[in-house]
Tab-separated table of C-alpha atoms and ligand atoms in Angstrom:
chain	number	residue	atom	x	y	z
B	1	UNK	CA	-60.694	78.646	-56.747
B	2	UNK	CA	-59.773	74.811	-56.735
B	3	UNK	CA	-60.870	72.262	-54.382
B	4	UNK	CA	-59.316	72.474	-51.382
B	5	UNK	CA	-59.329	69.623	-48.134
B	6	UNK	CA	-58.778	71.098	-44.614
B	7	UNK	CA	-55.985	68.481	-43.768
B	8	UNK	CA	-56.721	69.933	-39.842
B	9	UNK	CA	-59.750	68.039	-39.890
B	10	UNK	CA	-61.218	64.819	-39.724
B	11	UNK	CA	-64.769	65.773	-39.335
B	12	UNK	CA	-66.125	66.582	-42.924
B	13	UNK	CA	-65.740	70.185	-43.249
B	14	UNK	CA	-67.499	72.290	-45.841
B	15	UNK	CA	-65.101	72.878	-48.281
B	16	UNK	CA	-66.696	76.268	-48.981
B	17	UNK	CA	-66.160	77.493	-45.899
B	18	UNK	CA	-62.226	77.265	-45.928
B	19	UNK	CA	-60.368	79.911	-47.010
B	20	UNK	CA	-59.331	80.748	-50.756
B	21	UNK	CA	-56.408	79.391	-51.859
B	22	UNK	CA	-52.999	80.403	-51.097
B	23	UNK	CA	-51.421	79.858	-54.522
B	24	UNK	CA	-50.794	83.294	-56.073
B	25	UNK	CA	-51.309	84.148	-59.702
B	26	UNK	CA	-48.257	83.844	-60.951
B	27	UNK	CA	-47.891	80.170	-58.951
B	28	UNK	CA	-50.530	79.209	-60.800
B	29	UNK	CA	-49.905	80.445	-64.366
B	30	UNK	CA	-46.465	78.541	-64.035
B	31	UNK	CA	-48.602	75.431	-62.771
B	32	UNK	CA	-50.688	75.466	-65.338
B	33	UNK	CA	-48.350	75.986	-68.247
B	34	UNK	CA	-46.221	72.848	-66.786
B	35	UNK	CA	-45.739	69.467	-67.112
B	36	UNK	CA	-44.089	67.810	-63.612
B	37	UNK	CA	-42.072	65.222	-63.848
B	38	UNK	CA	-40.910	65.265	-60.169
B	39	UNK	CA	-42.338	66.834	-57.106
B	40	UNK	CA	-41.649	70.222	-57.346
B	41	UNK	CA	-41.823	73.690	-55.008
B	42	UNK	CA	-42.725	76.675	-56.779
B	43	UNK	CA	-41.843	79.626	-54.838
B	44	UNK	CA	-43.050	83.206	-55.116
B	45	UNK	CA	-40.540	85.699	-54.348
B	46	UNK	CA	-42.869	88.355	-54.623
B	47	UNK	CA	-44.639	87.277	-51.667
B	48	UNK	CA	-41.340	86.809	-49.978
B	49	UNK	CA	-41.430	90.448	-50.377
B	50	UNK	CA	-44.761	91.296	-49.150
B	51	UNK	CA	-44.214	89.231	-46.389
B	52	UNK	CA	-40.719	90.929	-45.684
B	53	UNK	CA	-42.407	94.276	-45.216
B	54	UNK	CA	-45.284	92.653	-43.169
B	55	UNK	CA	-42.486	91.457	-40.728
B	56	UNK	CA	-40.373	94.720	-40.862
B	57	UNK	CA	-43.370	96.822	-40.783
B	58	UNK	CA	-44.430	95.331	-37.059
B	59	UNK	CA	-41.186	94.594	-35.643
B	60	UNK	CA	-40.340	98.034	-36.032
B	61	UNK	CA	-36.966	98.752	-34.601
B	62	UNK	CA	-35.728	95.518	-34.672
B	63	UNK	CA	-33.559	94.027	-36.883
B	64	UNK	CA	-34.356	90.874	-38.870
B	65	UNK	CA	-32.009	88.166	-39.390
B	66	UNK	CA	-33.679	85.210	-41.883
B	67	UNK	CA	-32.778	82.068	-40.416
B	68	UNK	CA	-31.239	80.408	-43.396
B	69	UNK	CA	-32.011	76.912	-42.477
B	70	UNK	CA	-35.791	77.520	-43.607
B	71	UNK	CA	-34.983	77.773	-46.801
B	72	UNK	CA	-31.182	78.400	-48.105
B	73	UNK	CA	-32.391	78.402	-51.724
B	74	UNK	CA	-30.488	81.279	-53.411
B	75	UNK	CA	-32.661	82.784	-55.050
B	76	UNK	CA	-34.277	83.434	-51.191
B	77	UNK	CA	-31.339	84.956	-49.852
B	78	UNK	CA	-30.627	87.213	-52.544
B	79	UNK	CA	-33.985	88.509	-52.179
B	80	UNK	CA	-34.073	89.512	-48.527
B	81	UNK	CA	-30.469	90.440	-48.906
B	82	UNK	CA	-32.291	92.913	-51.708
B	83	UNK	CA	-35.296	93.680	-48.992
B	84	UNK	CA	-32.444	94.920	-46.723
B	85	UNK	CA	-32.287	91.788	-44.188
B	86	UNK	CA	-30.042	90.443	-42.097
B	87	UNK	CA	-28.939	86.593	-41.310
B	88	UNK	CA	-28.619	83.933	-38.980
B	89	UNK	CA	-26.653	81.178	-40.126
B	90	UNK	CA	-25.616	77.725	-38.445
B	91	UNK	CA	-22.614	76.737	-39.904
B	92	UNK	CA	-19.812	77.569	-42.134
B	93	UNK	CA	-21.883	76.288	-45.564
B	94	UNK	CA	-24.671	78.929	-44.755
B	95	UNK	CA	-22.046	81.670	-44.136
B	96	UNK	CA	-20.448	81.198	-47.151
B	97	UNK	CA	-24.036	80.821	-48.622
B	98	UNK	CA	-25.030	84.260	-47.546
B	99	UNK	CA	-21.726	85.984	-48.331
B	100	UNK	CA	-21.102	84.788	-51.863
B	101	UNK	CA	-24.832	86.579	-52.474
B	102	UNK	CA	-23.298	89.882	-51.454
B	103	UNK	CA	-24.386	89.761	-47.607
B	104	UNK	CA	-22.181	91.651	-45.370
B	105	UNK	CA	-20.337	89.879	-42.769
B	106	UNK	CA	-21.671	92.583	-40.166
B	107	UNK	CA	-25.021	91.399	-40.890
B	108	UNK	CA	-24.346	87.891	-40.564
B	109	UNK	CA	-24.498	86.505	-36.936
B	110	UNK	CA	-22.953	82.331	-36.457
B	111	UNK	CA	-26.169	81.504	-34.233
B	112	UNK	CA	-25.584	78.230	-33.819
B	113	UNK	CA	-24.285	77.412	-30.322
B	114	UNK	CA	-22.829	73.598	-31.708
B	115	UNK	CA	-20.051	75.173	-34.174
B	116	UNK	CA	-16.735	73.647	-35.054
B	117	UNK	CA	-13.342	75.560	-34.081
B	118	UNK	CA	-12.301	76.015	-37.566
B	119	UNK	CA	-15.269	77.211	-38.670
B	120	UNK	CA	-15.612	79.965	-35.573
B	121	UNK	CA	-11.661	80.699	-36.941
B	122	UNK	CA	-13.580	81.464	-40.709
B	123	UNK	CA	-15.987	83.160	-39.518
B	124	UNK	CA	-14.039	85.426	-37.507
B	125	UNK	CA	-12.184	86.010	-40.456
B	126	UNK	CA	-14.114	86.625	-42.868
B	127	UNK	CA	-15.501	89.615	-40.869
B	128	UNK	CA	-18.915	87.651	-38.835
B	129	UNK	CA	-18.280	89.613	-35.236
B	130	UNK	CA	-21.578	87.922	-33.631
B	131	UNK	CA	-21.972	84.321	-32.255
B	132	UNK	CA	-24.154	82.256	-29.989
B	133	UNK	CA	-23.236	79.958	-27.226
B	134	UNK	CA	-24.637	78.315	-24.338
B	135	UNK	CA	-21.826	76.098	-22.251
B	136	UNK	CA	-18.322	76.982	-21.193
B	137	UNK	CA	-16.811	75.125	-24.093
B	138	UNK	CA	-18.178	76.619	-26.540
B	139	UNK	CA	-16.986	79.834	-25.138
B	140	UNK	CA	-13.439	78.710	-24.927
B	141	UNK	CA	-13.711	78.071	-28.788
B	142	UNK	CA	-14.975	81.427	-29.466
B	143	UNK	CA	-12.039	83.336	-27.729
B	144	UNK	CA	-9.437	81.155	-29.065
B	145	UNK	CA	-10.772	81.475	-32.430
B	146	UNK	CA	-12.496	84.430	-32.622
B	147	UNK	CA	-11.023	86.837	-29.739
B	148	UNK	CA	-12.937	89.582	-28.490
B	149	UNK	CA	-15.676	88.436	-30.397
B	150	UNK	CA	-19.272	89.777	-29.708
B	151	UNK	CA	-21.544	86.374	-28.036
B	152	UNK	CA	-24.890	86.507	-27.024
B	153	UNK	CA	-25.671	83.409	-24.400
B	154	UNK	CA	-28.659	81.129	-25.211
B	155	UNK	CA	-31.320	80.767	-22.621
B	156	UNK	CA	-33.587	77.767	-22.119
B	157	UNK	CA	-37.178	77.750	-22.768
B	158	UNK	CA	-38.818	75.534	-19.944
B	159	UNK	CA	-42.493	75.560	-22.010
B	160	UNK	CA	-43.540	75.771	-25.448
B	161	UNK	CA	-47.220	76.308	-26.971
B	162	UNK	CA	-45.464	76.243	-30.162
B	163	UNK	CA	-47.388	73.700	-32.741
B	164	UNK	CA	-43.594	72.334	-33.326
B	165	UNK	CA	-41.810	72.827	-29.807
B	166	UNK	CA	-37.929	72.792	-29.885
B	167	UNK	CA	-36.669	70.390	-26.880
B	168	UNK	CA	-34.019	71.021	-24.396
B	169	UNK	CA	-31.088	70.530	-27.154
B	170	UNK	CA	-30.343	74.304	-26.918
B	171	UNK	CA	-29.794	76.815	-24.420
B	172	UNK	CA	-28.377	77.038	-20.246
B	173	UNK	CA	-30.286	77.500	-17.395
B	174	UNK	CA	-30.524	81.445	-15.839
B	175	UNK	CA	-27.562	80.103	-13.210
B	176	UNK	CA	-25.648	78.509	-16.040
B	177	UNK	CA	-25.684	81.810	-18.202
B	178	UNK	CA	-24.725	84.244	-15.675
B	179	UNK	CA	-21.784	81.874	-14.543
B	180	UNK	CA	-21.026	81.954	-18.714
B	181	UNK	CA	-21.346	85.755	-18.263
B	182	UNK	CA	-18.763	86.089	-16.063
B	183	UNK	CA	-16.346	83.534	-17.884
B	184	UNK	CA	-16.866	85.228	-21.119
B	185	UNK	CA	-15.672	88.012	-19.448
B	186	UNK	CA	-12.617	86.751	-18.367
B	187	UNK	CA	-11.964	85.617	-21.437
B	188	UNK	CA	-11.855	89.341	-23.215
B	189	UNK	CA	-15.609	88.650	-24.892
B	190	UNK	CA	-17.910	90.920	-25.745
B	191	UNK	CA	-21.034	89.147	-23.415
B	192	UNK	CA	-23.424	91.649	-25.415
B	193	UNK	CA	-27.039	90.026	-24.751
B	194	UNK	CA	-29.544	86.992	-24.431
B	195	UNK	CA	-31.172	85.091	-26.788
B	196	UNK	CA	-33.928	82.378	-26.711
B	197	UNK	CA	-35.961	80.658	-29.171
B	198	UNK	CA	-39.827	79.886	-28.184
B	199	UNK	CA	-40.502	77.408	-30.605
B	200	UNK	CA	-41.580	77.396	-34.110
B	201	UNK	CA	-44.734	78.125	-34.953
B	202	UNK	CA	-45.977	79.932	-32.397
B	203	UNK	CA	-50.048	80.932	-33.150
B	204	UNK	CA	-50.345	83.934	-31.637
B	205	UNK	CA	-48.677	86.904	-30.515
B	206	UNK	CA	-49.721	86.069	-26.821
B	207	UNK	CA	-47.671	82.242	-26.657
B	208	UNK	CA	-44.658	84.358	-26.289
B	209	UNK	CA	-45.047	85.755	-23.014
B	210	UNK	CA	-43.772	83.422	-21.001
B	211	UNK	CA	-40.309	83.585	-22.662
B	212	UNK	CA	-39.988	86.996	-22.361
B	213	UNK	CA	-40.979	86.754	-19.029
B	214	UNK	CA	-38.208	84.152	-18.413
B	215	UNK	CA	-35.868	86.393	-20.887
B	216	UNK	CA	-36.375	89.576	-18.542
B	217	UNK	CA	-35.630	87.686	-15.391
B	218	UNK	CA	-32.633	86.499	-16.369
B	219	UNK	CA	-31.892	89.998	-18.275
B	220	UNK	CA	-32.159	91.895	-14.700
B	221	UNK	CA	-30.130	89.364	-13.426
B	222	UNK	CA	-27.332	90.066	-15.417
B	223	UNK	CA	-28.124	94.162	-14.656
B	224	UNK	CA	-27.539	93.313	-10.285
B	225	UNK	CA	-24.994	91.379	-10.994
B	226	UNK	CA	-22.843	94.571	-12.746
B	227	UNK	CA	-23.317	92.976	-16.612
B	228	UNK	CA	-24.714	95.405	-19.115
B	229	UNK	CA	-26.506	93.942	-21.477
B	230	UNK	CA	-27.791	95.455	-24.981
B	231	UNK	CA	-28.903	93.274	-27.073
B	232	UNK	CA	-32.079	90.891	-27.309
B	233	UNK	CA	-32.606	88.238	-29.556
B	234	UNK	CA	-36.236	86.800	-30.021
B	235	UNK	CA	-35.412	84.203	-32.189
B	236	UNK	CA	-38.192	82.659	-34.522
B	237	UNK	CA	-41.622	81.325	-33.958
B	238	UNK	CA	-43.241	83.508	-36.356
B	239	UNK	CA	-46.189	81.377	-37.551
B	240	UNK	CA	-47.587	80.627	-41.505
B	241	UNK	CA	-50.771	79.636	-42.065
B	242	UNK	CA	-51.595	76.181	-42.388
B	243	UNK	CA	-54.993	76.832	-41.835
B	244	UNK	CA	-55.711	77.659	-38.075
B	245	UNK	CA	-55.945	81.059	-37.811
B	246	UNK	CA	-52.941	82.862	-36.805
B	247	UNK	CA	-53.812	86.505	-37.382
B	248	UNK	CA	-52.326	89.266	-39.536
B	249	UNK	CA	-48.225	89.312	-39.850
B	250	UNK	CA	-48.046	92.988	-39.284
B	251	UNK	CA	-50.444	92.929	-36.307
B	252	UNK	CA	-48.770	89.830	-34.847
B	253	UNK	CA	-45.343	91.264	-35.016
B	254	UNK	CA	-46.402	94.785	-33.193
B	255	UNK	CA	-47.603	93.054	-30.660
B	256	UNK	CA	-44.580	90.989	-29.709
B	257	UNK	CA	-42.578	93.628	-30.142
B	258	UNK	CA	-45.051	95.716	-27.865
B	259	UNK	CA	-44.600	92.195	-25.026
B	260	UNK	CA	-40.804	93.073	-25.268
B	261	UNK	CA	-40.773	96.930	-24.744
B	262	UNK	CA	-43.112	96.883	-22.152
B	263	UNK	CA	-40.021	94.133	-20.150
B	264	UNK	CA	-37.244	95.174	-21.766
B	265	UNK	CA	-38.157	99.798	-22.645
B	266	UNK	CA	-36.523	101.070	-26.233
B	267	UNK	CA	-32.990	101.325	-25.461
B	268	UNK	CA	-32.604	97.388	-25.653
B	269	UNK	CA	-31.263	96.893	-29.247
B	270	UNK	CA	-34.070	93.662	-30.945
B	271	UNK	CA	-33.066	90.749	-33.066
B	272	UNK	CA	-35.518	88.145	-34.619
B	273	UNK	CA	-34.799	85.631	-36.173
B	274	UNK	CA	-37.665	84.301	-38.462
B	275	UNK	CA	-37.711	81.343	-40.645
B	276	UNK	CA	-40.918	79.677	-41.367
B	277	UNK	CA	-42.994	82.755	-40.599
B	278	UNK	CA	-40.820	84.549	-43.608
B	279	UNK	CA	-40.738	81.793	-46.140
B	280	UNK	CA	-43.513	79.196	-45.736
B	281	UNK	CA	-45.886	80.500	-46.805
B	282	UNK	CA	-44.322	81.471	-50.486
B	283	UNK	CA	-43.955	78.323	-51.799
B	284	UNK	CA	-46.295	75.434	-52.930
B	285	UNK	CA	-45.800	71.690	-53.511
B	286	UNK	CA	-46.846	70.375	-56.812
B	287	UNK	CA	-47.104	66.491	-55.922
B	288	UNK	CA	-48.449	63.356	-58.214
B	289	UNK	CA	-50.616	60.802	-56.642
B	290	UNK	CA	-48.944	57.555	-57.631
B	291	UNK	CA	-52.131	55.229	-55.917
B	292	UNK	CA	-54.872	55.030	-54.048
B	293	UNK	CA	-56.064	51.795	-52.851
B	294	UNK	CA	-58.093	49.828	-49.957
B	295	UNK	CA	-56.066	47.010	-48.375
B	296	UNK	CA	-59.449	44.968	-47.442
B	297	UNK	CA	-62.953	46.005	-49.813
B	298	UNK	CA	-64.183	46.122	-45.938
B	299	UNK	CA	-61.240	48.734	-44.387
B	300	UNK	CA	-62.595	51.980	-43.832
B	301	UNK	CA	-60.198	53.966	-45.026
B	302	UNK	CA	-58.095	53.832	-48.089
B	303	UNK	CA	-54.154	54.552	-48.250
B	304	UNK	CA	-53.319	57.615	-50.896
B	305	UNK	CA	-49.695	57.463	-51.787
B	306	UNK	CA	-48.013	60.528	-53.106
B	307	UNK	CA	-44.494	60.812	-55.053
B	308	UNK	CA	-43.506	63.362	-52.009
B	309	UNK	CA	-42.647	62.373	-48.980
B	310	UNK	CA	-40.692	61.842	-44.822
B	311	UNK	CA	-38.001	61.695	-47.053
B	312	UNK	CA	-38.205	63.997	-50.084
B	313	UNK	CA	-39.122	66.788	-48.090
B	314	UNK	CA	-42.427	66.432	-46.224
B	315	UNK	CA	-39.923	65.538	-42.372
B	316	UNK	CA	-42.263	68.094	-40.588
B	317	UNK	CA	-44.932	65.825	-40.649
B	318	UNK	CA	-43.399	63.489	-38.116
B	319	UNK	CA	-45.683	63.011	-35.466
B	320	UNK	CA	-48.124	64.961	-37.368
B	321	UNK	CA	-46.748	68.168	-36.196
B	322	UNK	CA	-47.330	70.322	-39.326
B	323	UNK	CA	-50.626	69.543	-41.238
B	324	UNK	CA	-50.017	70.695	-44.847
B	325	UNK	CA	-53.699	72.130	-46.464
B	326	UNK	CA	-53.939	69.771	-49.875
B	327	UNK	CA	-55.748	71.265	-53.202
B	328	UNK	CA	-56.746	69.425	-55.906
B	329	UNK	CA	-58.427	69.904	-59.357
B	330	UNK	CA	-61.389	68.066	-58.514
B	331	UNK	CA	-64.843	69.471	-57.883
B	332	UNK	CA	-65.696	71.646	-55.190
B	333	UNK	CA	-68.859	69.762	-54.910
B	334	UNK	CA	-67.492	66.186	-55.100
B	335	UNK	CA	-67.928	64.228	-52.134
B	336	UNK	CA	-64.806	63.640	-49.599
B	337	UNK	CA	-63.483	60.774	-48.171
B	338	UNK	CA	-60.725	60.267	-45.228
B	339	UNK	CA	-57.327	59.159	-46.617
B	340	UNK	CA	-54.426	58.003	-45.005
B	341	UNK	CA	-51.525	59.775	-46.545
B	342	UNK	CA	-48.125	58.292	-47.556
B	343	UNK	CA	-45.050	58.703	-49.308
B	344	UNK	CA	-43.820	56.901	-52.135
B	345	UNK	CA	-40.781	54.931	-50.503
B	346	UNK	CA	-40.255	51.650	-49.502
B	347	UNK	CA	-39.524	52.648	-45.874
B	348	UNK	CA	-42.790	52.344	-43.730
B	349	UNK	CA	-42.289	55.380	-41.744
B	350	UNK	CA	-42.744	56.969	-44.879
B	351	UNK	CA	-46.642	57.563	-43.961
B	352	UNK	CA	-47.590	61.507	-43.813
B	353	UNK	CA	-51.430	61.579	-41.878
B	354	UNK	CA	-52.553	58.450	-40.534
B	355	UNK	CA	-53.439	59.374	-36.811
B	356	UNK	CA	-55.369	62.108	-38.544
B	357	UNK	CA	-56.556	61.029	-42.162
B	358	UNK	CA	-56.982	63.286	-44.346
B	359	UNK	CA	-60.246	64.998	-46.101
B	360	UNK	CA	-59.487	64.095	-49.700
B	361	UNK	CA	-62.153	63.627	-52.864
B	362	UNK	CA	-63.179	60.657	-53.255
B	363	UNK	CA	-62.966	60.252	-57.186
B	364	UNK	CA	-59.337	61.336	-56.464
B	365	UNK	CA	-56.744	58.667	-58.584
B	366	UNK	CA	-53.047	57.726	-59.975
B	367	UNK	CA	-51.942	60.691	-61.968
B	368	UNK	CA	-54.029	63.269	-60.391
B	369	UNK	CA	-52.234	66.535	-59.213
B	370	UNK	CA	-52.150	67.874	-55.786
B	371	UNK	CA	-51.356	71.263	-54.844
B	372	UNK	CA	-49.794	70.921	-51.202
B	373	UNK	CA	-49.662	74.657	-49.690
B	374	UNK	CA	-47.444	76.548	-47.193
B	375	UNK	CA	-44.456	74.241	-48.141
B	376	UNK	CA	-41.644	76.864	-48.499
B	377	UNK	CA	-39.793	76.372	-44.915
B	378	UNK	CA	-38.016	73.314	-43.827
B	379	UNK	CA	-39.320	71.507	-47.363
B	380	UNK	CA	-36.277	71.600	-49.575
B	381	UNK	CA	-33.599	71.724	-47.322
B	382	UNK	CA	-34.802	68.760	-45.390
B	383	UNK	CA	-35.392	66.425	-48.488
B	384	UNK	CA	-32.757	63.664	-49.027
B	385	UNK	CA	-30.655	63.808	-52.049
B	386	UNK	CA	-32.330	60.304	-53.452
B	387	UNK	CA	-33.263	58.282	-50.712
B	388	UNK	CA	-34.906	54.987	-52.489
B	389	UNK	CA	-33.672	56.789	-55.788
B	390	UNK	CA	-36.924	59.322	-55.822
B	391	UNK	CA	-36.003	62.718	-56.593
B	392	UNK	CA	-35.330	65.278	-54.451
B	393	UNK	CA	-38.037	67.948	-54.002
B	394	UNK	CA	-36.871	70.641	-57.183
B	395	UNK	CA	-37.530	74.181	-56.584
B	396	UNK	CA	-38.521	77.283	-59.264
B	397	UNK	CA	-38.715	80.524	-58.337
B	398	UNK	CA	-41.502	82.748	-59.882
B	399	UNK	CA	-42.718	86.355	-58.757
Q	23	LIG	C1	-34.460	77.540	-36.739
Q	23	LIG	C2	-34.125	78.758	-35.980
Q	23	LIG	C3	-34.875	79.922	-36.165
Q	23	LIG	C4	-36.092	79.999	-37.049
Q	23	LIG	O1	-37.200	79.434	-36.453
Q	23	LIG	P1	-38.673	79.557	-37.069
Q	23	LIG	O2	-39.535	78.915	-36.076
Q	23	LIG	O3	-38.650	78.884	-38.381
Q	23	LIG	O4	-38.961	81.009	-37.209
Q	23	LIG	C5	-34.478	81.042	-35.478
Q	23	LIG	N1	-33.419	81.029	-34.647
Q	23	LIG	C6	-32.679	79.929	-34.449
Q	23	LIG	C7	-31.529	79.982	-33.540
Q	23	LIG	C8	-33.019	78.768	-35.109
Q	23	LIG	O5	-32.285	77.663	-34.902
């Protein structure tokens, strides 16, 4: 419907050939009746809905615990807690988080294998029976604090196709866990499974075999050496679109849940853990350009500066990682030009696309709105609270 620039790539691509847009109806009535005064997220819970059926639909018999980090707006968590979905949470804020919204500690795993004693202790007692772990440590905290307490050990992932690969921070190697197994035994815990995550955004179904390749190993493993284990948790990965291709959600999901029966048969009880793949793609940025402007009349390409940014909640474009699709209200015919991409702070990292311009029109100028899209995981929560004293990213909820 509006103009749209493939921020994927540099070449000159046809904007008619991209996709529609991704803004829903109700997104855009509430863009249109608005005036911004601050970069803002408008997210639509009804396609947090769609999408939570999608996801339940192919994962089948697993169970699906939201990985609150992506987005820990409330109005998010209430809704899946609505849709019937479970949670991961890192730390003692998102517990709390989840459980003031009517979540039931049952459903609430501690997945974070970095946790603080007295927050295992308030867990533990405010009824969350499931935690994560990866070094002996860690496991001493858990029985002191939580006794008897149900752990699942954290594998490493040696390889990642994942567009944003997770690095060696989390997770043992396959001696390290089954040592951990048989501490965590000694200690009177409930070693009940594995978990691993294979990066976020993983593109298709197929970049996950080689985890659960590395998952079953170590799961049969565990089986010689007398441990039983029952439960499997996939983590995230689950991709949005962000305009590669990454196939339908239903489709996608079936098929890694096919990867892990065919290792793992049916009586192996399934957790994922999706974040981006729930939320992203609900929620669009509504962004001001503040300037555009050529350093030199004889520089090639010209520096766009936006009021969003590293710091007010556009971090996944470090390295270039993520590359955010931009709309705009200009012509679908206009001509356009590359753009380097930057924030509005005084901090020169602050620079989005630069490696990679950007496909933007070239009549674009101050004041002008951009729409950026797929901006409803790791947005809000990963915006400063002021940094250079520009707002925060704000968030409504629509839908
Ligand atoms: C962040 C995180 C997730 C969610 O990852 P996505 O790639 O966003 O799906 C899942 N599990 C754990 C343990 C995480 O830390």
């Amino acid at each position: 419907m509006l103009h749209a620039a493939n921020l994927a790539e540099f070449s000159a691509v046809p904007v008619s050939h991209l996709s529609t847009s991704a803004v829903s109806a109700s997104q855009d009535a509430y863009i249109r009746a608005t005036r911004f005064e601050r970069p803002t997220m408008v997210f639509d819970l009804e396609m947090l809905r769609r999408k939570y059926s999608a996801l339940a639909e192919g994962l089948g018999t697993a169970s699906i615990h939201y990985a609150v980090k992506a987005n820990p707006a409330p109005q998010v968590i209430a809704t899946l807690i609505a849709q019937g979905a479970k949670f991961d949470a890192a730390s003692r804020g998102e517990i709390d988080l989840c459980l003031s919204l009517g979540a039931a500690p049952e459903d609430i795993a501690f997945g974070n294998t970095i946790k603080r004693a007295s927050d295992i202790a308030h867990a533990w007692k405010m009824g969350i029976r499931q935690f994560a772990a990866d070094a002996e440590d860690e496991l001493f905290k858990i029985a002191e604090n939580a006794p008897g307490a149900r752990v699942i050990l954290r594998m490493r992932i040696e390889r990642s196709q994942a567009d944003w690969p997770l690095s060696f921070k989390f997770g043992c190697s396959k001696r390290e866990a089954l040592r951990l197994m048989q501490l965590g035994s000694i200690l009177g815990l409930d070693i009940a499974g594995i978990s691993f995550h294979a990066g976020s955004q993983l593109r298709e179904a197929g970049m996950w075999q080689d985890a659960l390749d590395t998952a079953a190993d170590l799961w049969s493993a565990a089986q010689d050496a007398g441990f039983a284990l029952r439960i499997l948790n996939i983590g995230g990965g689950f991709p949005a679109f962000y305009g590669q291709p990454v196939g339908n959600t239903r489709d996608y999901c079936a098929e890694v849940m096919a990867s892990v029966r065919a290792r793992f048969g049916d009586a192996v009880h399934v957790m994922a853990e999706p974040g981006r793949g729930l939320v992203a793609e609900a929620g669009v940025i509504v962004s001001e350009v503040m300037l555009v402007s050529k350093k030199d009349a004889d520089d090639p390409l010209r520096w766009v500066y936006l009021d969003i940014g590293m710091f007010s909640g556009l971090a996944e474009t470090i390295g270039e990682a993520i590359r955010y699709q931009i709309e705009t209200d200009h012509d679908l015919c206009e001509a356009v030009e590359p753009s380097i991409l930057a924030g509005p702070s005084c901090d020169s990292m602050d620079v989005l696309y630069e490696k990679t311009p950007v496909m933007l029109p070239a009549g674009l100028r101050a004041g002008d709105q951009v729409r950026i899209l797929c901006t409803g995981a790791y947005t809000t929560s990963y915006s400063s609270v002021g940094f250079n004293g520009f707002p925060p990213l704000d968030a409504v909820f629509v839908g």
